[in-house]
XYZ file of C-alpha atoms in Angstrom:
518
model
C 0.000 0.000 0.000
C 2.703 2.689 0.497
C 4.675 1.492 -2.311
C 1.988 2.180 -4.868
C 0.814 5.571 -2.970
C 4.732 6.275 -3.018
C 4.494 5.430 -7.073
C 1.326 7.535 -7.471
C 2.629 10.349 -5.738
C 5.717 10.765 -7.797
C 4.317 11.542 -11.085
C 2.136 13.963 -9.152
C 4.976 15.615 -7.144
C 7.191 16.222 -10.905
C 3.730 17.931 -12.333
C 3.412 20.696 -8.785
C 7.136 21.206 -9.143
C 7.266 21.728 -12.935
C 4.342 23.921 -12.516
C 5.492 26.056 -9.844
C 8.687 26.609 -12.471
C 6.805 27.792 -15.203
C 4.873 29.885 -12.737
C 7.927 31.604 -11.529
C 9.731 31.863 -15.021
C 6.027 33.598 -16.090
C 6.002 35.722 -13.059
C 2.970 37.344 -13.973
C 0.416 39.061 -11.803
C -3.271 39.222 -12.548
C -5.025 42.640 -11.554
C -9.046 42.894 -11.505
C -10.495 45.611 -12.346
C -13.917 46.272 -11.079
C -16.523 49.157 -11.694
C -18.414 50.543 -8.779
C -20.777 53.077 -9.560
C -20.567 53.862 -5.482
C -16.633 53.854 -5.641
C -15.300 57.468 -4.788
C -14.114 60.107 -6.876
C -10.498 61.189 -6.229
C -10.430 64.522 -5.338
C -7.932 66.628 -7.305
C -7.072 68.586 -3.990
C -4.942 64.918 -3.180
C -2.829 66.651 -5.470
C -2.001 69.733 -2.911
C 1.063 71.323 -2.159
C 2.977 73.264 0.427
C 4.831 76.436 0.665
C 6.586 77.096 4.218
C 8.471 80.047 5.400
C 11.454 77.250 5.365
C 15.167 77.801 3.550
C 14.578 78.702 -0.040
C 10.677 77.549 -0.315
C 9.303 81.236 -0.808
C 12.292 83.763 -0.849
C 14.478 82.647 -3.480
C 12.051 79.916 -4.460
C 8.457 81.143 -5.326
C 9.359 85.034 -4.681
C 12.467 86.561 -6.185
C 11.160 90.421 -5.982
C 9.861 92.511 -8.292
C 13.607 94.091 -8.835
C 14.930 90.652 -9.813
C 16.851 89.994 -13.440
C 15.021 87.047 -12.953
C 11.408 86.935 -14.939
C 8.734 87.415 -12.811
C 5.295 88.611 -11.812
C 5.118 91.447 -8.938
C 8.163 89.073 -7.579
C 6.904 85.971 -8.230
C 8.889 83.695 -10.339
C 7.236 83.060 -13.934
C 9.091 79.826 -14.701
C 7.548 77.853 -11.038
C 4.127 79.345 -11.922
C 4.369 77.671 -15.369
C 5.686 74.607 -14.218
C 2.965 73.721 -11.157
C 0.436 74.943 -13.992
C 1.467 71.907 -15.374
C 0.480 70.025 -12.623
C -2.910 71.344 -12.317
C -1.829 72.253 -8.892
C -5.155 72.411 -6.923
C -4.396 73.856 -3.830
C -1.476 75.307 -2.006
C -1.015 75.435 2.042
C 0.968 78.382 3.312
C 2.942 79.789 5.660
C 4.014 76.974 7.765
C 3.628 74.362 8.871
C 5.651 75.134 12.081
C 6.220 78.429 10.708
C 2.639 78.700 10.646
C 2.493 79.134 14.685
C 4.666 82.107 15.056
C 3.354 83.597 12.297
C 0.808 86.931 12.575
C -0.729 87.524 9.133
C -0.772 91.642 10.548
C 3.020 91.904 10.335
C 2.550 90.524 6.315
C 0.293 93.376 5.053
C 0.542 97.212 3.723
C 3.850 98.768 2.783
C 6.768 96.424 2.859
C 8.927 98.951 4.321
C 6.910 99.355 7.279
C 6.377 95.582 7.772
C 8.483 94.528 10.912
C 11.712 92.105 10.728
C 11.213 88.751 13.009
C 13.602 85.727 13.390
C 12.232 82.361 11.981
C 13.050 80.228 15.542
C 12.368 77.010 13.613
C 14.174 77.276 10.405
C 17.517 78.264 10.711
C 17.298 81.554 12.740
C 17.418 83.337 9.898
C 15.543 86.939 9.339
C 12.186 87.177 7.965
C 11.208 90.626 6.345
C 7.562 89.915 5.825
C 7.886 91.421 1.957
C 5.467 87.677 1.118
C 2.910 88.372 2.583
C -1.479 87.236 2.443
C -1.490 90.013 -0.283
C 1.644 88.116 -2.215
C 0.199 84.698 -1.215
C -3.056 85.155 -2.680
C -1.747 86.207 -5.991
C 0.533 83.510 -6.542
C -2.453 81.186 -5.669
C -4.469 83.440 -8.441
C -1.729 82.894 -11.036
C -1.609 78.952 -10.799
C -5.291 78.870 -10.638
C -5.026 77.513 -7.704
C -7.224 77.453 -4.150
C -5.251 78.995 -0.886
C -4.761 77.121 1.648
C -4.537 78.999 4.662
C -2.975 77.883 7.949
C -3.988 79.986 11.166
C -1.948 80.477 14.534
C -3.142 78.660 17.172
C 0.308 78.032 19.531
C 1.187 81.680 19.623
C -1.527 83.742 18.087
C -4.940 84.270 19.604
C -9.209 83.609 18.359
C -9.106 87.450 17.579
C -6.356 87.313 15.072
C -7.514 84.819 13.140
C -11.453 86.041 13.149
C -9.585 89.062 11.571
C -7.863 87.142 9.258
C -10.834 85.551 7.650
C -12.734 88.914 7.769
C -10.058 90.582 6.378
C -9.699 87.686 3.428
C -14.009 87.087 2.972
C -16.060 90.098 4.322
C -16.909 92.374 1.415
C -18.591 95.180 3.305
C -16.810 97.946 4.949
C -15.748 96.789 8.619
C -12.271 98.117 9.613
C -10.507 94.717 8.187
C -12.385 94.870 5.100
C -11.180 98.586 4.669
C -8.024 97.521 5.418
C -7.402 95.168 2.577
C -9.008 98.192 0.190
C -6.571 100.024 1.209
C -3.928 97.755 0.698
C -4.848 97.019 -3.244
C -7.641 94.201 -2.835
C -11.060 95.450 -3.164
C -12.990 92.242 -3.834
C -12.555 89.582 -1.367
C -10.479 86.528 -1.691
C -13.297 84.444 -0.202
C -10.689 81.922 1.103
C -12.087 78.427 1.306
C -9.798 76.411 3.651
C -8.341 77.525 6.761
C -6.299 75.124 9.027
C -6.581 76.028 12.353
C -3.265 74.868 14.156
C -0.475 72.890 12.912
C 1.478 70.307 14.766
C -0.301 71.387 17.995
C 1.042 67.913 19.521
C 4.532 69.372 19.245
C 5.641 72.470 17.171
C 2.481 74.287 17.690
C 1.899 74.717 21.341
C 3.349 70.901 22.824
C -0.776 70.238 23.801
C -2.147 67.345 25.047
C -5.152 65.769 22.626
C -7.856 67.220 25.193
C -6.637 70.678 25.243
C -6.525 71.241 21.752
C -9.682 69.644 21.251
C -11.070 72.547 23.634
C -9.105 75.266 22.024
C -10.200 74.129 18.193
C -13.813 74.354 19.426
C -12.969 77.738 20.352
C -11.034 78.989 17.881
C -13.588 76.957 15.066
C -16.037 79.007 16.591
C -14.941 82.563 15.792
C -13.261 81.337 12.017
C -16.496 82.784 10.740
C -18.582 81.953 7.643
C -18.873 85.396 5.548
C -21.517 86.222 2.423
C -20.640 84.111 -0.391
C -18.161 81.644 1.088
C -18.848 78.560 3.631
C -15.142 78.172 4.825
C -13.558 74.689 5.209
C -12.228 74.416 8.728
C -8.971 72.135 8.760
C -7.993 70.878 12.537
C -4.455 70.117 13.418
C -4.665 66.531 13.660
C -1.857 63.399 14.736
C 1.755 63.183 13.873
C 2.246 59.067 11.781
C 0.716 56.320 14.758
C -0.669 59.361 17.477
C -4.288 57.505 17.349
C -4.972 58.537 20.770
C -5.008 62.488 19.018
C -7.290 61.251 16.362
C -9.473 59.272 18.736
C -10.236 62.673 20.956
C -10.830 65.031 18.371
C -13.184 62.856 16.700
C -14.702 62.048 19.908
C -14.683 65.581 21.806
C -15.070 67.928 18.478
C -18.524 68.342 17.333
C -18.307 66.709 13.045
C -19.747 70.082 12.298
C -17.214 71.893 13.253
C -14.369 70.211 11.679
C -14.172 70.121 7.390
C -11.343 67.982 7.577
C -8.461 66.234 10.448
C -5.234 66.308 9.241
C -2.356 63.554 9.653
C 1.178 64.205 8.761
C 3.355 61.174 8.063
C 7.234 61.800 6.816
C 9.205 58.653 4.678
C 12.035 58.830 6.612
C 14.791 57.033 9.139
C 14.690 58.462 12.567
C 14.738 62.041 14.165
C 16.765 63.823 12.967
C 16.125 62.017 9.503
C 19.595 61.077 8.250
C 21.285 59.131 5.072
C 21.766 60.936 1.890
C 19.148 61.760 -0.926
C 21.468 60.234 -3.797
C 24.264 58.593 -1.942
C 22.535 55.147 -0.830
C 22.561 51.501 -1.646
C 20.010 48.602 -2.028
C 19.620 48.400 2.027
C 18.657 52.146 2.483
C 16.058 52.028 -0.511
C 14.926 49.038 0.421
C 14.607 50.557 4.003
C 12.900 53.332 2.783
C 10.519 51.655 0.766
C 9.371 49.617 3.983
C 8.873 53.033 5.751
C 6.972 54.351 2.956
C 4.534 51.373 2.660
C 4.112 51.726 6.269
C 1.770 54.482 4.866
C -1.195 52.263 4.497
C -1.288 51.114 7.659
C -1.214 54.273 9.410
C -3.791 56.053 7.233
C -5.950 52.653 8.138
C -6.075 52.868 11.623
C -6.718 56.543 11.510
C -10.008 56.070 9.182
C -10.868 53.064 11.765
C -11.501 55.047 13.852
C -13.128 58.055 12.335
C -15.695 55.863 10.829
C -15.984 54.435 14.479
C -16.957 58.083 15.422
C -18.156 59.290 11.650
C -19.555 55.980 9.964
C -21.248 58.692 7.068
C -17.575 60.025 6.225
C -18.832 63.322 7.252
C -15.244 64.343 8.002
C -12.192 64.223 5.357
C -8.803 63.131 6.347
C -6.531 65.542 5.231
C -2.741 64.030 4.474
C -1.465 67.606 4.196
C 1.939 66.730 5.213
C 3.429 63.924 3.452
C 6.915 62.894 1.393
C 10.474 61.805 2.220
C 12.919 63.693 4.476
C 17.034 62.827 4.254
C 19.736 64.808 5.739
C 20.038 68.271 3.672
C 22.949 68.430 1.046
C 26.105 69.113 2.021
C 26.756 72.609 2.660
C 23.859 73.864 3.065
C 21.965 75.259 5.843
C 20.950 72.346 8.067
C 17.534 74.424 9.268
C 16.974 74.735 5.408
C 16.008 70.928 5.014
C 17.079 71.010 1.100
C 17.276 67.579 -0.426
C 18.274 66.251 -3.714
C 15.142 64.324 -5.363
C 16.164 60.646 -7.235
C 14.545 57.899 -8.718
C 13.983 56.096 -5.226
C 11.503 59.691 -4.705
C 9.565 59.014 -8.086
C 8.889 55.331 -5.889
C 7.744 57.572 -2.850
C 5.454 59.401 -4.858
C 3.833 56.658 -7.308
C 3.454 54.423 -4.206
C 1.513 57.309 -1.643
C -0.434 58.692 -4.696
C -1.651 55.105 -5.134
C -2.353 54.540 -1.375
C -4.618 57.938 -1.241
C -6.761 56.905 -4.685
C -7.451 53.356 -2.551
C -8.807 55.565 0.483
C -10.607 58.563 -1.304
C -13.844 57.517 0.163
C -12.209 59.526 3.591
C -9.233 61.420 2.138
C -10.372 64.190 0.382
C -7.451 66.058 0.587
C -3.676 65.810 0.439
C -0.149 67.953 0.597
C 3.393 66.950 -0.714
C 6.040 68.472 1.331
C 7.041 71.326 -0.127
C 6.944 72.098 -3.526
C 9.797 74.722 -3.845
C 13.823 73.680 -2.652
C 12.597 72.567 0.490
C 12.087 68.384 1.661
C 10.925 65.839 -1.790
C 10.431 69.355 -3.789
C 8.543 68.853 -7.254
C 11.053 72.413 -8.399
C 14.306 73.102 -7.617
C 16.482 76.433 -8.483
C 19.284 77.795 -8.430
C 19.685 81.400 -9.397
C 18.095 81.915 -12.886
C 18.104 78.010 -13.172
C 15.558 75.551 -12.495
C 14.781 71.979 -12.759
C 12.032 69.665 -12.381
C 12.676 66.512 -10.219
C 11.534 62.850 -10.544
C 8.805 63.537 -8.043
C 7.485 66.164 -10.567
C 7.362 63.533 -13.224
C 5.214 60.916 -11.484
C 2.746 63.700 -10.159
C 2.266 65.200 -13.895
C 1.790 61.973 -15.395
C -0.473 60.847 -12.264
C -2.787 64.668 -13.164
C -5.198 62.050 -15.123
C -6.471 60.853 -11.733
C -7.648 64.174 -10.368
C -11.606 64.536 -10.109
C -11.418 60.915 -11.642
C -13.922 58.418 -10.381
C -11.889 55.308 -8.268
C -11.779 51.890 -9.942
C -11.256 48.771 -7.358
C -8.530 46.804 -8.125
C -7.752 43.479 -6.886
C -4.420 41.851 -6.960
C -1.680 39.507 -5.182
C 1.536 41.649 -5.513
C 4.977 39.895 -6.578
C 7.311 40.268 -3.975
C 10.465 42.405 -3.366
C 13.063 40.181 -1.696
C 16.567 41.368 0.167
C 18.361 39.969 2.392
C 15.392 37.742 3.882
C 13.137 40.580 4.035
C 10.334 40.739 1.332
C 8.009 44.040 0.490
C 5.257 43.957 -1.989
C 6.578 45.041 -5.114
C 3.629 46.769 -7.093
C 1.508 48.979 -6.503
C -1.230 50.213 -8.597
C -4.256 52.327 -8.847
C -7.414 52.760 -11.672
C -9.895 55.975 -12.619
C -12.388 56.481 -15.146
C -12.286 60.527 -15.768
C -15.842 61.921 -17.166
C -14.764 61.673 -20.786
C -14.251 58.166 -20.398
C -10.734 57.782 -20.151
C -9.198 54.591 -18.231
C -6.392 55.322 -16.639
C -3.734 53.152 -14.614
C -0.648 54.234 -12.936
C 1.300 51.419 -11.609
C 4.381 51.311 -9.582
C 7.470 48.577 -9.669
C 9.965 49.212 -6.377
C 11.641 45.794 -7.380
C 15.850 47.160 -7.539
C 16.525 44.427 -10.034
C 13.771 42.622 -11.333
C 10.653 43.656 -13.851
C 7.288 42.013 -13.386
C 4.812 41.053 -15.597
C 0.939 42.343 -15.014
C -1.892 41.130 -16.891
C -5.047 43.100 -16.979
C -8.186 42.070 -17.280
C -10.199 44.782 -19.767
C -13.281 43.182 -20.671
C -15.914 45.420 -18.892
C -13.898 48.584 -19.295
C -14.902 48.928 -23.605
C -11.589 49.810 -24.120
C -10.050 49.867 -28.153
C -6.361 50.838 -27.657
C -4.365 51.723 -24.663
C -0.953 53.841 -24.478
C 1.237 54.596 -22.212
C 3.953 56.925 -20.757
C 7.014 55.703 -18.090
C 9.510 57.722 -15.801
C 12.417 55.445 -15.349
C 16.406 55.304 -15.507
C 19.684 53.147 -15.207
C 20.084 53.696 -11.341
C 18.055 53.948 -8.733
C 20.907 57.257 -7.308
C 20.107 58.584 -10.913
C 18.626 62.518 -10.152
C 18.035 65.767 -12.336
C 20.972 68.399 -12.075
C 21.261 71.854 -12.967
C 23.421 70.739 -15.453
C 21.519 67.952 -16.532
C 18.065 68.553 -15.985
C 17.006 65.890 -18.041
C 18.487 62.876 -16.803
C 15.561 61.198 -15.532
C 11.943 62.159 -17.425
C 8.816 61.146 -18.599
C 8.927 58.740 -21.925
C 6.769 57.228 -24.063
C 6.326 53.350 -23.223
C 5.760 50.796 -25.565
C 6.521 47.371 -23.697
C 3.140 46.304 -23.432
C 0.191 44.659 -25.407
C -3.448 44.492 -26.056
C -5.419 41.553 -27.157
C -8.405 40.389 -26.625
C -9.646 42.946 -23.836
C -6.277 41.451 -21.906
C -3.409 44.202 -21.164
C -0.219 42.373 -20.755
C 2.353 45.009 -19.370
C 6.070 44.693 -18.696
C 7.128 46.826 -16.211
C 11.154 47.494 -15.507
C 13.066 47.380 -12.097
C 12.041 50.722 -9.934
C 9.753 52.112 -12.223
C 6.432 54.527 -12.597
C 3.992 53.801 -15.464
C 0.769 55.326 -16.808
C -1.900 54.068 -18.984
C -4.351 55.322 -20.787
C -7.104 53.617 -22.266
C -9.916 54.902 -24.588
């Protein structure tokens, strides 16, 4: 009896083993797509940025002056308008972050000679002159077409100043603030949608304890007034990565009326201060870094746990409006400046988050790289009269197709990443159907050495022809430079087919791709 079950088994044991062979040599992986008329639009304001009072962000970044050789509009740089135009920048948060809560808006309005000089305590004790400004702000947000994002002082400023602040920005009547800003150039009012009201009040802002802010952001929610015209969108500080307990009070203590959107800030990076260099790294700090980054999907999860514990209608947004990698700055520069070089291993960061905030868009409704100007995983760097655009900015212009797209659910078993007995999943991928009809697919390859093979099921989509578009290069270190701008960029892609409503894409070691499908 065992010698025939031993015969038997034999022939049986040659077929699993050949099979699992030709399954690894095929290496493919099968993504379903599904279409939910109740799946969520992706909001185009996941596609935010950030502009802090931080090294070269807004002086020498956005604003060069209006005596600068350098082209520009009332001081602010043509060639970075042009370029986040390109990204169909939706929003943009300003001053600070940190900044934000030892800033007073007073001291950044009327003549710029009379505007007082204060020290910027958090980055780099440098001087601050005040010459950008709300006024300034507001008109670079008005030539990208793009909605201000307003952060109030909570940690050092009082309810007063920023009740004036939204008068001053929404009232159109003829109140002492509203004169004010008449006075100053602006006759019509802003009308300002979203206002954040603290930032980083768990450290940075004010060192509070979950329940005290909670009691303060009633407050201060309270006198952020509604004006004629505009129904602001009130923006609490909210928990710093894995603080649940902060989420878990607001949501609990703050009336849902009161609060637009909570925010969560989570950094890719390797301890505090964040060290290792932004091009000078090998497979075990990418493949570190990648881990951290993925960790991303886990944190946002347990934060929407429990607002849908507290908000099970999704009455309240999570807003991700501090987000992207942070290495030590580049040598030689000012270490309160936090300016960082930008590689392929950052076009990974950003195809990889982008992807994680389409999955949750039923809750995230809004979203903030950090920064967009010289400062952290920048989409624009410069350099005098030069500028360049950085691997990050590649993978966000290609990934513009999602914005205001409606979410398609996809379902897949990722290949995995493997190093030295560790293993990470190695795509990532996300779906959208825009209102013309447009398919589009952005998928994401962190593998250092190995492509992967995806096959796509099409058949309810009614898709004729696909095409495609990839940012890749030769090294995962490879980076843009003022003198060559161009080494990493977005190409056309051809390595893939369609047959039979089946899209069979090969997609190279640490690599960002986009389809589109019509």
């Amino acid at each position: 009896m065992t010698a025939l079950k031993t015969k038997l088994l034999k022939p049986l044991a040659l077929f699993v083993i050949a099979t699992a062979g030709l399954n690894a040599q095929n290496n493919t992986t099968s993504i379903s797509i599904q279409v939910d008329d109740n799946a969520p639009v992706i909001s185009k304001h996941i596609y935010g940025h950030f502009a802090e009072h931080l090294g070269r962000s807004v002086y020498d970044g956005f604003y060069v002056g209006e005596d600068s050789e350098i082209p520009n509009t009332n001081g602010i740089r043509n060639d970075i308008v042009e370029a986040l135009k390109g990204l169909k920048i939706p929003n943009l948060r300003w001053p600070g972050g940190c900044f934000a809560d030892e800033y007073h808006w007073k001291d950044g309005v009327g003549p710029k000679a009379e505007r007082p000089v204060i020290v910027n305590t958090h980055w780099g004790m440098v001087e601050e002159d005040n010459s950008f400004g709300t006024h300034e702000f507001l008109e670079l947000c008005e030539l990208l077409g793009a909605e201000p994002y307003l952060a109030g002082n909570v940690g050092s400023g009082t309810v007063e100043e920023l009740n004036d602040w939204v008068e001053y920005c929404n009232y159109d009547g003829n109140t002492s603030m509203a004169q004010w800003r008449k006075a100053n150039g602006q006759e019509e009012p802003w009308r300002v949608k979203y206002w954040g009201i603290g930032n980083e009040s768990w450290g940075c802002g004010g060192n509070m304890t979950p329940e005290y802010f909670a009691n303060l952001y009633r407050q201060y929610a309270t006198y952020a007034r509604n004006y004629p015209g505009i129904d602001i969108k009130r923006i609490a500080s909210g928990a710093d990565a894995d603080n649940y307990r902060w989420t878990e009070v607001m949501m609990r203590d703050v009336p849902h009326g009161m609060m637009w959107g909570l925010s969560v800030h989570y950094y890719t990076r390797t301890g505090w201060p964040p060290s290792g260099s932004a091009t000078k790294f090998d497979e075990s700090d990418y493949f570190s870094i990648m881990k951290t980054c993925l960790k991303t999907s886990e944190i946002l999860d347990n934060h929407i746990a429990i607002m849908d514990k507290y908000d099970p209608k999704k009455r309240v947004a999570l807003v991700v409006d501090e987000w992207g990698s942070w290495y030590a700055v580049e040598e030689g520069t000012n270490p309160g400046f936090a300016y960082q070089q930008n590689s392929m291993r950052d076009a990974m960061i950003a195809g990889i988050t982008l992807n994680m905030l389409h999955e949750r868009a039923d809750r995230i409704k809004m979203a903030n790289l950090a920064q967009a100007v010289n400062v952290l995983q920048a989409v624009i760097l410069t350099k005098d009269e030069k500028m360049l655009l950085t691997p990050t900015y590649h993978v966000m212009k290609m990934y513009t197709a999602h914005q205001d797209a409606k979410l398609l659910p996809l379902s897949f078993d990722s290949p995995e990443y493997n190093f030295n007995g560790e293993s990470l999943p190695a795509i990532s991928a996300s779906a959208s159907k825009d209102k013309e009809g447009l398919v589009h697919i952005s998928l994401v390859n962190i593998d250092s050495k190995k492509e992967n093979t995806i096959e796509i099921d099409c058949a309810n989509l009614g898709i004729k022809d696909f095409t495609a578009n990839i940012v890749a290069s030769k090294h995962l270190q490879d980076h843009n430079t003022f003198d060559n701008p161009s080494t990493v960029k977005v190409e056309d892609f051809k390595d893939f087919k369609f047959k039979k409503n089946k899209l069979t894409i090969t997609i190279p070691p640490f690599s960002v791709v986009m389809l589109e499908g019509k």
